[in-house]
mmCIF file of C-alpha atoms in Angstrom:
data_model
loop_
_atom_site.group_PDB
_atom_site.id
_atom_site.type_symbol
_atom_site.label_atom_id
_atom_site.label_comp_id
_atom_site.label_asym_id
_atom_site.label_seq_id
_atom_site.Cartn_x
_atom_site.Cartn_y
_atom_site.Cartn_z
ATOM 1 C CA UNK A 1289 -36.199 -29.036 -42.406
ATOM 2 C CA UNK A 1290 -36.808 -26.725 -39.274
ATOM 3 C CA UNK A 1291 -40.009 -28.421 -38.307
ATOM 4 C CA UNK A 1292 -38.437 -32.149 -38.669
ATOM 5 C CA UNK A 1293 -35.482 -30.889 -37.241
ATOM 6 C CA UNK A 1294 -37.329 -29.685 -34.034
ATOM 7 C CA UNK A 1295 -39.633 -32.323 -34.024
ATOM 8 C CA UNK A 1296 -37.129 -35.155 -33.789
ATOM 9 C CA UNK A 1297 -34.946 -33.151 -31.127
ATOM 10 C CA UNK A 1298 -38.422 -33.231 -29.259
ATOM 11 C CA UNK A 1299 -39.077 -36.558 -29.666
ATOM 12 C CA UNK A 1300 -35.135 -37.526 -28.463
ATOM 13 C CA UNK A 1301 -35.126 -34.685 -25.662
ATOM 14 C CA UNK A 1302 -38.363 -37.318 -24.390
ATOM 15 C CA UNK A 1303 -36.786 -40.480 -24.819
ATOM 16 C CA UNK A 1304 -33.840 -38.797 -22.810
ATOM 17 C CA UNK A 1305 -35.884 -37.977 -19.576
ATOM 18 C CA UNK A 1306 -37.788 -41.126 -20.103
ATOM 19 C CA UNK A 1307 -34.200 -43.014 -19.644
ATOM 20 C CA UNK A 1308 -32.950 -41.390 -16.853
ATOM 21 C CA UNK A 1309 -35.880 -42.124 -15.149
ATOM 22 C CA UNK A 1310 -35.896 -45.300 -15.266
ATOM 23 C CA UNK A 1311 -32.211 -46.006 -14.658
ATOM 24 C CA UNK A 1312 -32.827 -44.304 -11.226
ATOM 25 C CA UNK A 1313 -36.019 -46.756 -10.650
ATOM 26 C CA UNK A 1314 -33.882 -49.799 -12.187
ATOM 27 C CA UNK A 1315 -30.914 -48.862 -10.054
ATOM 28 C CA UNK A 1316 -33.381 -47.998 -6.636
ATOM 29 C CA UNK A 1317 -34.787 -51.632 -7.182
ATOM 30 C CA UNK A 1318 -31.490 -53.431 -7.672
ATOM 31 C CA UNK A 1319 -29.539 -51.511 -4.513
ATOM 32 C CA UNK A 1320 -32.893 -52.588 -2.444
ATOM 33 C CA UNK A 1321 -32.434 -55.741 -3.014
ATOM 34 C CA UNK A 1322 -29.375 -56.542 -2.945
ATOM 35 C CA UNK A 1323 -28.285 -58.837 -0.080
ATOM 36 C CA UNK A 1324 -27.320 -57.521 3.607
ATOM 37 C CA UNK A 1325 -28.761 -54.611 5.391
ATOM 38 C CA UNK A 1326 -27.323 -51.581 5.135
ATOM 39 C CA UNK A 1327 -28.422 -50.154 8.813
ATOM 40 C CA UNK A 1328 -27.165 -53.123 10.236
ATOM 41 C CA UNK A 1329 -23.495 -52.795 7.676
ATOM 42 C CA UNK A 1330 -23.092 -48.863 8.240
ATOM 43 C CA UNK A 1331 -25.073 -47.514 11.107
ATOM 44 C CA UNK A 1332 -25.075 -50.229 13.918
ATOM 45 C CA UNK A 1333 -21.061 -51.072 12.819
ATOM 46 C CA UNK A 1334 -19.223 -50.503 16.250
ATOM 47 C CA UNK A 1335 -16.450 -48.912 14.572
ATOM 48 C CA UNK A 1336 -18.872 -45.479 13.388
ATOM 49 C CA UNK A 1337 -19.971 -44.824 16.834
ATOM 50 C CA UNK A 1338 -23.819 -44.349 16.503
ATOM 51 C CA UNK A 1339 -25.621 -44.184 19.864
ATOM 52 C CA UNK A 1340 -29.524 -46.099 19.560
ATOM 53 C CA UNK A 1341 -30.959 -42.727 19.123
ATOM 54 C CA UNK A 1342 -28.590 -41.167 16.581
ATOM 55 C CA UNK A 1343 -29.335 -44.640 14.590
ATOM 56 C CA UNK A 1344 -33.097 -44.032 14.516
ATOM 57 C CA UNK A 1345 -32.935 -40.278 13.593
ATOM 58 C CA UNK A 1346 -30.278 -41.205 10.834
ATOM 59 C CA UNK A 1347 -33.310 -44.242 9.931
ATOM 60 C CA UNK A 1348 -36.492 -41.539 10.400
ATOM 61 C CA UNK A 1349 -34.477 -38.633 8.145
ATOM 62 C CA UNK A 1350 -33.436 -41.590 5.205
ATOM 63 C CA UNK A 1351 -36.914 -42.548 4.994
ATOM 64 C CA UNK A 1352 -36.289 -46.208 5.740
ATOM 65 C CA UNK A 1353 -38.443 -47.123 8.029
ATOM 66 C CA UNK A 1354 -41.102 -46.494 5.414
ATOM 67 C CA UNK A 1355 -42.419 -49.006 2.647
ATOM 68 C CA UNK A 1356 -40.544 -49.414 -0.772
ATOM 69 C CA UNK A 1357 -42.688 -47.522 -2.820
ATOM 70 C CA UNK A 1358 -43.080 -44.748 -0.533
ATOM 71 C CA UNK A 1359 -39.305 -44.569 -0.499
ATOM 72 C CA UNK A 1360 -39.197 -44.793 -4.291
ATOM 73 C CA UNK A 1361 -41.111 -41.736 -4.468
ATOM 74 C CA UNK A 1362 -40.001 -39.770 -2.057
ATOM 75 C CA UNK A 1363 -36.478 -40.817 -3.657
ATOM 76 C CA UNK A 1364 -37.661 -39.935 -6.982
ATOM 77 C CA UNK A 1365 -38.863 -36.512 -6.332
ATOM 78 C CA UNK A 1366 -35.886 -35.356 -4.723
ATOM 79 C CA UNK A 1367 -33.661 -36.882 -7.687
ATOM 80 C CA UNK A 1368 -35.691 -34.326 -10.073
ATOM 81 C CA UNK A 1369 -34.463 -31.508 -8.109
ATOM 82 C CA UNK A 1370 -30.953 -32.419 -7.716
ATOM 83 C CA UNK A 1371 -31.132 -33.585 -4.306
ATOM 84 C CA UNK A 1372 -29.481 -36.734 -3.487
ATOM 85 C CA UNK A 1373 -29.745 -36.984 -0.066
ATOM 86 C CA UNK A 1374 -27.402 -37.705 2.868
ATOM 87 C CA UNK A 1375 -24.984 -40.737 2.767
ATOM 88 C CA UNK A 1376 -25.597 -43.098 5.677
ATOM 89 C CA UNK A 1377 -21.890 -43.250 6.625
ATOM 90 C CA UNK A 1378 -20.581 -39.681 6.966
ATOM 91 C CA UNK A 1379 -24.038 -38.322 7.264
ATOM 92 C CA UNK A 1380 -22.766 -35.351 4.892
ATOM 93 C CA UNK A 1381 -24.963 -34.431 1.706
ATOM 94 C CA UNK A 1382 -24.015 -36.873 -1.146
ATOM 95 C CA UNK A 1383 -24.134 -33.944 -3.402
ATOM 96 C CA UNK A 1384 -21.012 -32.286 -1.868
ATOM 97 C CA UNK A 1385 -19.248 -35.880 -1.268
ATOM 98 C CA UNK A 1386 -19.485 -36.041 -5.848
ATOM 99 C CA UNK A 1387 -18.509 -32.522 -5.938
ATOM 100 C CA UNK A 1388 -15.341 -33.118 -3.943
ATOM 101 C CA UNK A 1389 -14.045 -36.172 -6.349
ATOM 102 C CA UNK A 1390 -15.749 -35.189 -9.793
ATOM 103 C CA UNK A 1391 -13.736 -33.144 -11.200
ATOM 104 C CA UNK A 1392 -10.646 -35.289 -10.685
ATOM 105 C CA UNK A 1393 -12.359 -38.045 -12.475
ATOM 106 C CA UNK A 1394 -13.669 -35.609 -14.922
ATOM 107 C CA UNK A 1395 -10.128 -34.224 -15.942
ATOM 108 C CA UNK A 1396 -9.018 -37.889 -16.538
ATOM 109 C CA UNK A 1397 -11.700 -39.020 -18.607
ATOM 110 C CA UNK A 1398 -11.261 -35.859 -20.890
ATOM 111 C CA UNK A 1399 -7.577 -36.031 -21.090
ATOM 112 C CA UNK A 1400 -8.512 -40.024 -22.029
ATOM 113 C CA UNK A 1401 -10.812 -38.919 -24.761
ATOM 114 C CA UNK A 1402 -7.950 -36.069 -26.003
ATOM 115 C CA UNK A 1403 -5.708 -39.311 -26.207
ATOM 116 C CA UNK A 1404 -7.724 -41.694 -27.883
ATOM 117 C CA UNK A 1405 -8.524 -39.117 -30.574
ATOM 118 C CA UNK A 1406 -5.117 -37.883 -31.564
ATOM 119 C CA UNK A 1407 -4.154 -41.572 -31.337
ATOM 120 C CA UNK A 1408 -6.530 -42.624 -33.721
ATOM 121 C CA UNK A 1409 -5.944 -39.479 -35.994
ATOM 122 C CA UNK A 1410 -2.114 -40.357 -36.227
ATOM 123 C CA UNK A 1411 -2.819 -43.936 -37.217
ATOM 124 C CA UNK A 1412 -5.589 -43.599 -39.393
ATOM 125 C CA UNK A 1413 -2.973 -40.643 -41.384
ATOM 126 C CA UNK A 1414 -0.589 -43.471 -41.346
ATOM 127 C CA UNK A 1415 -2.917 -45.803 -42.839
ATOM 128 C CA UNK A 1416 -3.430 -43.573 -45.639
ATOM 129 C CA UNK A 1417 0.226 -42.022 -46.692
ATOM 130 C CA UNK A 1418 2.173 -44.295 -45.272
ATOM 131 C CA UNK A 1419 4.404 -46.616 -47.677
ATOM 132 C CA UNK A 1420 3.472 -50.718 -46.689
ATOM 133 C CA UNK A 1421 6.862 -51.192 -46.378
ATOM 134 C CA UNK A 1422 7.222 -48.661 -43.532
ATOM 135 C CA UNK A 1423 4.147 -49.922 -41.019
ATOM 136 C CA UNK A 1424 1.365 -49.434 -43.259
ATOM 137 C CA UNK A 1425 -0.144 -52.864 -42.639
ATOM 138 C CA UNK A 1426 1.171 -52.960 -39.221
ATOM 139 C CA UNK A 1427 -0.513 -49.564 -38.118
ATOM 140 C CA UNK A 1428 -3.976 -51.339 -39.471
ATOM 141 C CA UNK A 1429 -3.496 -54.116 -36.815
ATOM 142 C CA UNK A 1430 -2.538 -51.548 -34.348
ATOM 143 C CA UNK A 1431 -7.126 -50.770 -33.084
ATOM 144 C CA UNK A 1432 -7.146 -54.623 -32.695
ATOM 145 C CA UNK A 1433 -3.879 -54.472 -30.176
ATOM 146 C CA UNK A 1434 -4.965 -51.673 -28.125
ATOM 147 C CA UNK A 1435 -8.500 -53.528 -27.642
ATOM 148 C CA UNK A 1436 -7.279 -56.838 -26.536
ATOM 149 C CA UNK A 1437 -5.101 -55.083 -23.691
ATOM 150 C CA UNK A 1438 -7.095 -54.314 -20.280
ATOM 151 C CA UNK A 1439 -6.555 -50.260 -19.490
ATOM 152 C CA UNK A 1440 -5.210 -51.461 -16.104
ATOM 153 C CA UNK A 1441 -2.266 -53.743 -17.521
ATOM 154 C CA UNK A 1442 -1.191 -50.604 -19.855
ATOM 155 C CA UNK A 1443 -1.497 -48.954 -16.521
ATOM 156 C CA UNK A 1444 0.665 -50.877 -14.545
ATOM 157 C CA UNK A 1445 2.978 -50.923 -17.204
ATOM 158 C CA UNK A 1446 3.597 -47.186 -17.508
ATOM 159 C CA UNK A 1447 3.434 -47.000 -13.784
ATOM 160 C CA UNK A 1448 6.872 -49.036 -14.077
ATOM 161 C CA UNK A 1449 8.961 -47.755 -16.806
ATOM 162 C CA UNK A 1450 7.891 -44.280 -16.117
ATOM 163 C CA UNK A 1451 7.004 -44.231 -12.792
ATOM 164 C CA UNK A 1452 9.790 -46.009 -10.939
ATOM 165 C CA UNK A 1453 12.276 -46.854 -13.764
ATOM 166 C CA UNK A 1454 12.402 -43.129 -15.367
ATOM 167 C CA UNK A 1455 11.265 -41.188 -12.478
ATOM 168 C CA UNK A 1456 9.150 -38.798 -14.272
ATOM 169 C CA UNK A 1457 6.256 -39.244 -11.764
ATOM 170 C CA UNK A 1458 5.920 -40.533 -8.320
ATOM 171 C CA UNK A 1459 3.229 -42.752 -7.395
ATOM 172 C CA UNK A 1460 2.877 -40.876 -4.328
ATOM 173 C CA UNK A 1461 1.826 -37.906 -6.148
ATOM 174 C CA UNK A 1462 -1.115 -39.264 -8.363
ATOM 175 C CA UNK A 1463 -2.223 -35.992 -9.297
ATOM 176 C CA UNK A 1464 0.665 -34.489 -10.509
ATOM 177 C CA UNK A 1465 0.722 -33.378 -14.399
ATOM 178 C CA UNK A 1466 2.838 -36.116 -15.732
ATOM 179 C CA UNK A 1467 0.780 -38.981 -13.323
ATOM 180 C CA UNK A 1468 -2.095 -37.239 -15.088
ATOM 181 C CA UNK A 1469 -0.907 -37.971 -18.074
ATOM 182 C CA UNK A 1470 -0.064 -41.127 -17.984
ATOM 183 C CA UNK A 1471 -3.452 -42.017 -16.384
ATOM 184 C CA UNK A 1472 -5.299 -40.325 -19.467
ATOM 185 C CA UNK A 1473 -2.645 -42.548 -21.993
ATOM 186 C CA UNK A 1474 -3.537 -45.680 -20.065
ATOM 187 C CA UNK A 1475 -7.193 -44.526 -20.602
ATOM 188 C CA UNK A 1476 -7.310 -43.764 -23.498
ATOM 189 C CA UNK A 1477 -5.350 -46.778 -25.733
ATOM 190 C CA UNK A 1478 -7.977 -48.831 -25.881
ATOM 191 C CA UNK A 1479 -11.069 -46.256 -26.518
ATOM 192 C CA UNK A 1480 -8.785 -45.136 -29.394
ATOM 193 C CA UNK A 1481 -9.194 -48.392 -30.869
ATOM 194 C CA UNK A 1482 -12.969 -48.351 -31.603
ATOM 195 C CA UNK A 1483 -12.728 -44.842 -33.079
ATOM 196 C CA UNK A 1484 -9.710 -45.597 -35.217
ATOM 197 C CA UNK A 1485 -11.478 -48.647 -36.938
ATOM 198 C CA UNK A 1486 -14.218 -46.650 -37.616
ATOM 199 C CA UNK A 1487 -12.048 -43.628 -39.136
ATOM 200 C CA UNK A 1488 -9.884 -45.705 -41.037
ATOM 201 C CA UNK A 1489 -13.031 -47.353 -42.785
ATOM 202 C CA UNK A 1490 -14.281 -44.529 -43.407
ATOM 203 C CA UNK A 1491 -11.165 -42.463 -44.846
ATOM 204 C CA UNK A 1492 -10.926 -45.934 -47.178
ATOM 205 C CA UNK A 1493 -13.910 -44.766 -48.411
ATOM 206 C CA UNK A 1494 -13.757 -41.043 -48.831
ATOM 207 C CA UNK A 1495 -10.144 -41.678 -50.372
ATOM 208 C CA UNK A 1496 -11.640 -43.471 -53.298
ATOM 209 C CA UNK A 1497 -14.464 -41.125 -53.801
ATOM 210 C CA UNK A 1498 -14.455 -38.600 -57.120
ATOM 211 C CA UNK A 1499 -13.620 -35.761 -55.208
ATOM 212 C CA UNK A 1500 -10.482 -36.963 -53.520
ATOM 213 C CA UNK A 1501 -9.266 -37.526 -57.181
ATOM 214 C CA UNK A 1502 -9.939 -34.224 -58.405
ATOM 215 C CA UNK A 1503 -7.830 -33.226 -55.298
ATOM 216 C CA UNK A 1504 -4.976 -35.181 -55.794
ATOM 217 C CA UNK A 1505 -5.314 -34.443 -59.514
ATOM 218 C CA UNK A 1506 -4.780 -30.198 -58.507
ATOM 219 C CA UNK A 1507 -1.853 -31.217 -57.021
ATOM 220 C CA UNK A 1508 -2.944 -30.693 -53.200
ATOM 221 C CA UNK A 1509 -0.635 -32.481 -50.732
ATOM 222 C CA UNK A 1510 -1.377 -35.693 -48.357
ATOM 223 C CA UNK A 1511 -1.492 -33.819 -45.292
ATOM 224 C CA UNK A 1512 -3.540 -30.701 -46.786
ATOM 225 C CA UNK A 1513 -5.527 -33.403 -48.897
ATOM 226 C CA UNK A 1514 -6.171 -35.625 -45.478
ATOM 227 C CA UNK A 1515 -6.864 -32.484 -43.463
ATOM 228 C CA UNK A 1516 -8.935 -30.797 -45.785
ATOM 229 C CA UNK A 1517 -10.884 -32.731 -47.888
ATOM 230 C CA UNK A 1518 -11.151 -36.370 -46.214
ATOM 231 C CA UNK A 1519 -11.121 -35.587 -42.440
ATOM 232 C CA UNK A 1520 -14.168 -33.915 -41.859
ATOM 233 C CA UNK A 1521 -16.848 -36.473 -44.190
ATOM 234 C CA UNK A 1522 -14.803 -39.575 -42.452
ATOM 235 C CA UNK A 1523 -14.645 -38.132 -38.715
ATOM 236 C CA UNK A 1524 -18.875 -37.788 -38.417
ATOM 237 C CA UNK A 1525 -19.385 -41.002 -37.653
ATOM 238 C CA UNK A 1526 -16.807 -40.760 -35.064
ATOM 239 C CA UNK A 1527 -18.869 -38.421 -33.165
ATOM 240 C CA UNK A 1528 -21.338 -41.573 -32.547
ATOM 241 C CA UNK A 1529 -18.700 -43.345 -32.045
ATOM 242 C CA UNK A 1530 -17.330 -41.158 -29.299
ATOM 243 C CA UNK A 1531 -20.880 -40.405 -27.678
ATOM 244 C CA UNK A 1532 -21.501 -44.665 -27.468
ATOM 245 C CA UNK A 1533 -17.692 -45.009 -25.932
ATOM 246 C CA UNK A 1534 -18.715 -42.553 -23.106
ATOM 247 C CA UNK A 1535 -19.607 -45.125 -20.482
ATOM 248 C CA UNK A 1536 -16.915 -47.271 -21.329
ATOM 249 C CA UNK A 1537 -14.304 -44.076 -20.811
ATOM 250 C CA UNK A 1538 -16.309 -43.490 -17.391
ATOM 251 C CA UNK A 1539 -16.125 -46.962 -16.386
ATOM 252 C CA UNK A 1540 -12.067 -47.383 -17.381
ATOM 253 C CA UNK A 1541 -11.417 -44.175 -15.318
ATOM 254 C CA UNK A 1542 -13.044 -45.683 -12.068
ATOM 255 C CA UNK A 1543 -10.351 -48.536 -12.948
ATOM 256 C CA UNK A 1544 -7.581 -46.046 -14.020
ATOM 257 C CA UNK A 1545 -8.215 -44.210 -10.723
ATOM 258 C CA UNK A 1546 -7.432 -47.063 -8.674
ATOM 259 C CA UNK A 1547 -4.495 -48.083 -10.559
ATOM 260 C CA UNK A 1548 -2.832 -44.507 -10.328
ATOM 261 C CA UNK A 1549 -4.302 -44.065 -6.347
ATOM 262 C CA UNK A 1550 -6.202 -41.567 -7.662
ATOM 263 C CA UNK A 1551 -8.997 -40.043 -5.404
ATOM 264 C CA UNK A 1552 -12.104 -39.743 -7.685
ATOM 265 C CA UNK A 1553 -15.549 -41.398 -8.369
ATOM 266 C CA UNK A 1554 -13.910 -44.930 -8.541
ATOM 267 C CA UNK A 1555 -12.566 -44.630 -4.841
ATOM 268 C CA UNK A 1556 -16.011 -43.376 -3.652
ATOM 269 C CA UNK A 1557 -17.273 -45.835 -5.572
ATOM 270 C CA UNK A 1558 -15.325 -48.840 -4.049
ATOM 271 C CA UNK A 1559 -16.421 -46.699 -0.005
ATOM 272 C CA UNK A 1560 -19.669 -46.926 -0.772
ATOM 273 C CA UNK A 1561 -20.567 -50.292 -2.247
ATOM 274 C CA UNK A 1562 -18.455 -51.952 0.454
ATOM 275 C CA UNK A 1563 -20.499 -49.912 3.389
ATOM 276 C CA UNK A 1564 -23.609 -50.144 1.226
ATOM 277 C CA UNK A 1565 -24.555 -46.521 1.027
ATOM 278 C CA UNK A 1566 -27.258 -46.283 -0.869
ATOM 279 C CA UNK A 1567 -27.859 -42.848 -1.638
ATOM 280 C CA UNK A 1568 -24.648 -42.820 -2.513
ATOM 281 C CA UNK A 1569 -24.291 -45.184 -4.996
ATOM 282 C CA UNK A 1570 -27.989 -44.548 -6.618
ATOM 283 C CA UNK A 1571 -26.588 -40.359 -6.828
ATOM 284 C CA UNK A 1572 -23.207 -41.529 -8.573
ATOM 285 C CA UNK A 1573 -25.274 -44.467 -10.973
ATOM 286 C CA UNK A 1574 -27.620 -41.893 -11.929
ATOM 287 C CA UNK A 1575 -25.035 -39.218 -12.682
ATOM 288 C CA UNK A 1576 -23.435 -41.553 -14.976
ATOM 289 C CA UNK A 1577 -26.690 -42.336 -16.893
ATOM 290 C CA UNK A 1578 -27.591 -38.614 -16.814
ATOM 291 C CA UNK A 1579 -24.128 -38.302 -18.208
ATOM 292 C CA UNK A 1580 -23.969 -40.995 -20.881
ATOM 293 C CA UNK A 1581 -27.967 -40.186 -22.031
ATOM 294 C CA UNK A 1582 -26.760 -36.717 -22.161
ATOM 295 C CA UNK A 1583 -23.753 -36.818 -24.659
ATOM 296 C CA UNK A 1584 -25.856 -39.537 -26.915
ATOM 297 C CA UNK A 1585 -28.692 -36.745 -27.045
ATOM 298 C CA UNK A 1586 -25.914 -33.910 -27.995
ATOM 299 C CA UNK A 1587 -24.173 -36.409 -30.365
ATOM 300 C CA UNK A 1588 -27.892 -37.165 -32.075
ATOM 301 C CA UNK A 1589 -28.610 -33.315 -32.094
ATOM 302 C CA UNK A 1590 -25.384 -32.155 -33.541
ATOM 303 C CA UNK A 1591 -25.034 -34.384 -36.169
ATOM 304 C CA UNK A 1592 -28.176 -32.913 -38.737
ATOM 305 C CA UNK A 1593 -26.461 -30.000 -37.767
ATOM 306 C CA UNK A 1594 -22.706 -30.502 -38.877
ATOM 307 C CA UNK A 1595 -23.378 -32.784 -42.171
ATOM 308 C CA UNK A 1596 -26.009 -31.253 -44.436
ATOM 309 C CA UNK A 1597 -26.154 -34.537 -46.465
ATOM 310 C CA UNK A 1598 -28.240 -35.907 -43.101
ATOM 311 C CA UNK A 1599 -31.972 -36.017 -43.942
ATOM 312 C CA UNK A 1600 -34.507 -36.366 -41.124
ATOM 313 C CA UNK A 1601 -37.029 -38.820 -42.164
ATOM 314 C CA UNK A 1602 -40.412 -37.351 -40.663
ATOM 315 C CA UNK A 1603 -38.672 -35.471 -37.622
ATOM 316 C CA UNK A 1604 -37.837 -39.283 -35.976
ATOM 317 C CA UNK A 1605 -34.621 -40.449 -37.313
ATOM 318 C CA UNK A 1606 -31.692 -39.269 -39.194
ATOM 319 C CA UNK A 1607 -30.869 -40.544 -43.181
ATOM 320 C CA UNK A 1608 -27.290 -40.602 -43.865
ATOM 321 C CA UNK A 1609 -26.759 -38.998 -47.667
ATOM 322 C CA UNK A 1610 -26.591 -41.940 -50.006
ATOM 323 C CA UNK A 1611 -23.070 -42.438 -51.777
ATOM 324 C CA UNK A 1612 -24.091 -40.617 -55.038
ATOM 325 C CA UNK A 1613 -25.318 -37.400 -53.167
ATOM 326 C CA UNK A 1614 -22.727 -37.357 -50.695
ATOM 327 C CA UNK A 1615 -19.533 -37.966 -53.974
ATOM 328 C CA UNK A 1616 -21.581 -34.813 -55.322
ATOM 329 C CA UNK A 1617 -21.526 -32.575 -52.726
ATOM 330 C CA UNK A 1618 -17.890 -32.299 -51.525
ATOM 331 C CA UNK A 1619 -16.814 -33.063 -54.951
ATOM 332 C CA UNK A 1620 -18.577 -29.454 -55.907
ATOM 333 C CA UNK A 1621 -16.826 -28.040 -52.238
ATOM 334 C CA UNK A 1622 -13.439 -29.559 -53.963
ATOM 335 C CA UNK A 1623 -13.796 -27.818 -57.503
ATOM 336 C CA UNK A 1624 -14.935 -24.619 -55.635
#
């Protein structure tokens, strides 16, 4: 099991640099091309002030007076050792431009993810122990609601009963702990759609398993029952779940951002596409690959790790137990 087990987190720790990689190249190729000239947009713009010879150092020190390739790798080389460069419209090192907005974006999108999972824990409980006379079929339809509503219209929607009906936040204070909030429950709705489908499906499952039987059969109580015995088996395939729904909660908190008037990636975002600064935007696209690649590798690591039933089938991919081995295992954790 140790040598499969290192073997495939070789093989996926490859596939991981091999995907960064190219979604720097990809995302190189596509800002080159895209239409308009950047020295013309950001450097000889009237408004920013650059003398002729300021304008051809900025030009020599980006590289761009070179051929595409040559800028590629040069590009490329400094990506592998975290440099990103200087942005073409403040001239200041990209690197410290993220560092100044990350972490505002970063709090959001983890109090997002903290939302969507206790929402989808409540409802899939509900699901379970709740009578169908009191919202049991209603809290099934409740993943397809939050998905069909856009993050921003929930959004704009708390912004006005809470915002300027109740007066628990003020718009003018985005980052405030109850603005915060809000953001991360406008977030996180409809990512705790996906994840409650696939934990409800799966606690429908475990629920009619042997073990949960002999559990309810000892007398154990729904919430010990739910917390004990059927959580754990029905949340692992939430962790894929969660790792594939990482770009999406990235992408929703550049939108949340701007809803709230929150300064983050999404408002550096929106400076730098509108100036065109490249380095810029290929340090912040990159960042979110590097991001996204890394959680899915974590999330693929992790998972051999937490469920024993997993079997690695020569070190590439994981086996999920079949239903006989996996009834037969908790069933003797139960009974135990």
């Amino acid at each position: 099991m140790n040598h499969a087990y290192l073997s495939y987190a070789a093989k996926r720790l490859v596939q991981a640099v091999v995907v960064i990689l190219l979604t720097y190249v990809f995302t190189f190729i596509v800002v080159s091309i895209l239409p308009g000239d950047p020295i013309t947009n950001v450097l000889r713009n009237p408004q920013n002030g650059f003398s002729e010879a300021e304008i051809q150092d900025i030009i020599a020190a980006q590289g761009l007076d070179k051929p595409v390739l040559v800028q590629l790798s040069t590009s490329l080389s400094h990506f592998l050792i975290g440099d990103f460069g200087l942005s073409m419209r403040t001239n200041r090192p990209v690197t410290t431009m993220i560092a100044e907005v990350l972490p505002s974006t970063l709090v959001l999108a983890f109090a997002g993810l903290v939302v969507a999972l206790l929402l989808a824990i409540v409802i899939s409980y509900g699901t379970q122990f709740l009578p169908k006379r009191f919202g049991q079929g209603l809290l099934r339809g409740f993943p397809s609601l939050f998905l069909s509503v856009p993050n921003f219209v929930i959004g704009l929607v708390l912004i006005h009963i809470f915002g300027f009906q109740l007066g628990l936040f003020r718009v003018i204070n985005p980052d405030s702990f109850w603005a915060t909030l809000f953001a991360a429950i406008a977030l996180g709705i409809p990512i705790s759609a996906q994840i409650a489908e696939v934990l409800i499906a799966n606690l429908d499952h475990e629920s009619g398993q042997e073990y949960a039987a002999v559990a309810r059969s000892r007398g154990l109580g729904q919430m010990r029952l739910f917390a004990r015995h059927l959580l754990k088996p029905s949340s692992l395939p939430v962790i894929t779940v969660v790792a594939l729904t990482i770009g999406e909660l990235l992408g929703g908190s550049l939108i949340t951002e701007a809803v709230f008037g929150r300064t983050g990636i999404g408002s550096l975002v929106q400076r730098s596409v509108s100036t065109q600064d490249l380095p810029v935007l290929q340090a912040i696209v990159s960042l979110a690959a590097v991001i996204f690649v890394l959680v899915n590798l974590i999330a693929d690591l992790v998972y051999p790790l937490l469920d024993p039933r997993v079997k690695l089938l020569d070190g590439v991919q994981p086996r999920p137990a079949t239903s006989d081995e996996s009834s037969a295992g908790i069933s003797k954790s139960v009974l135990s």
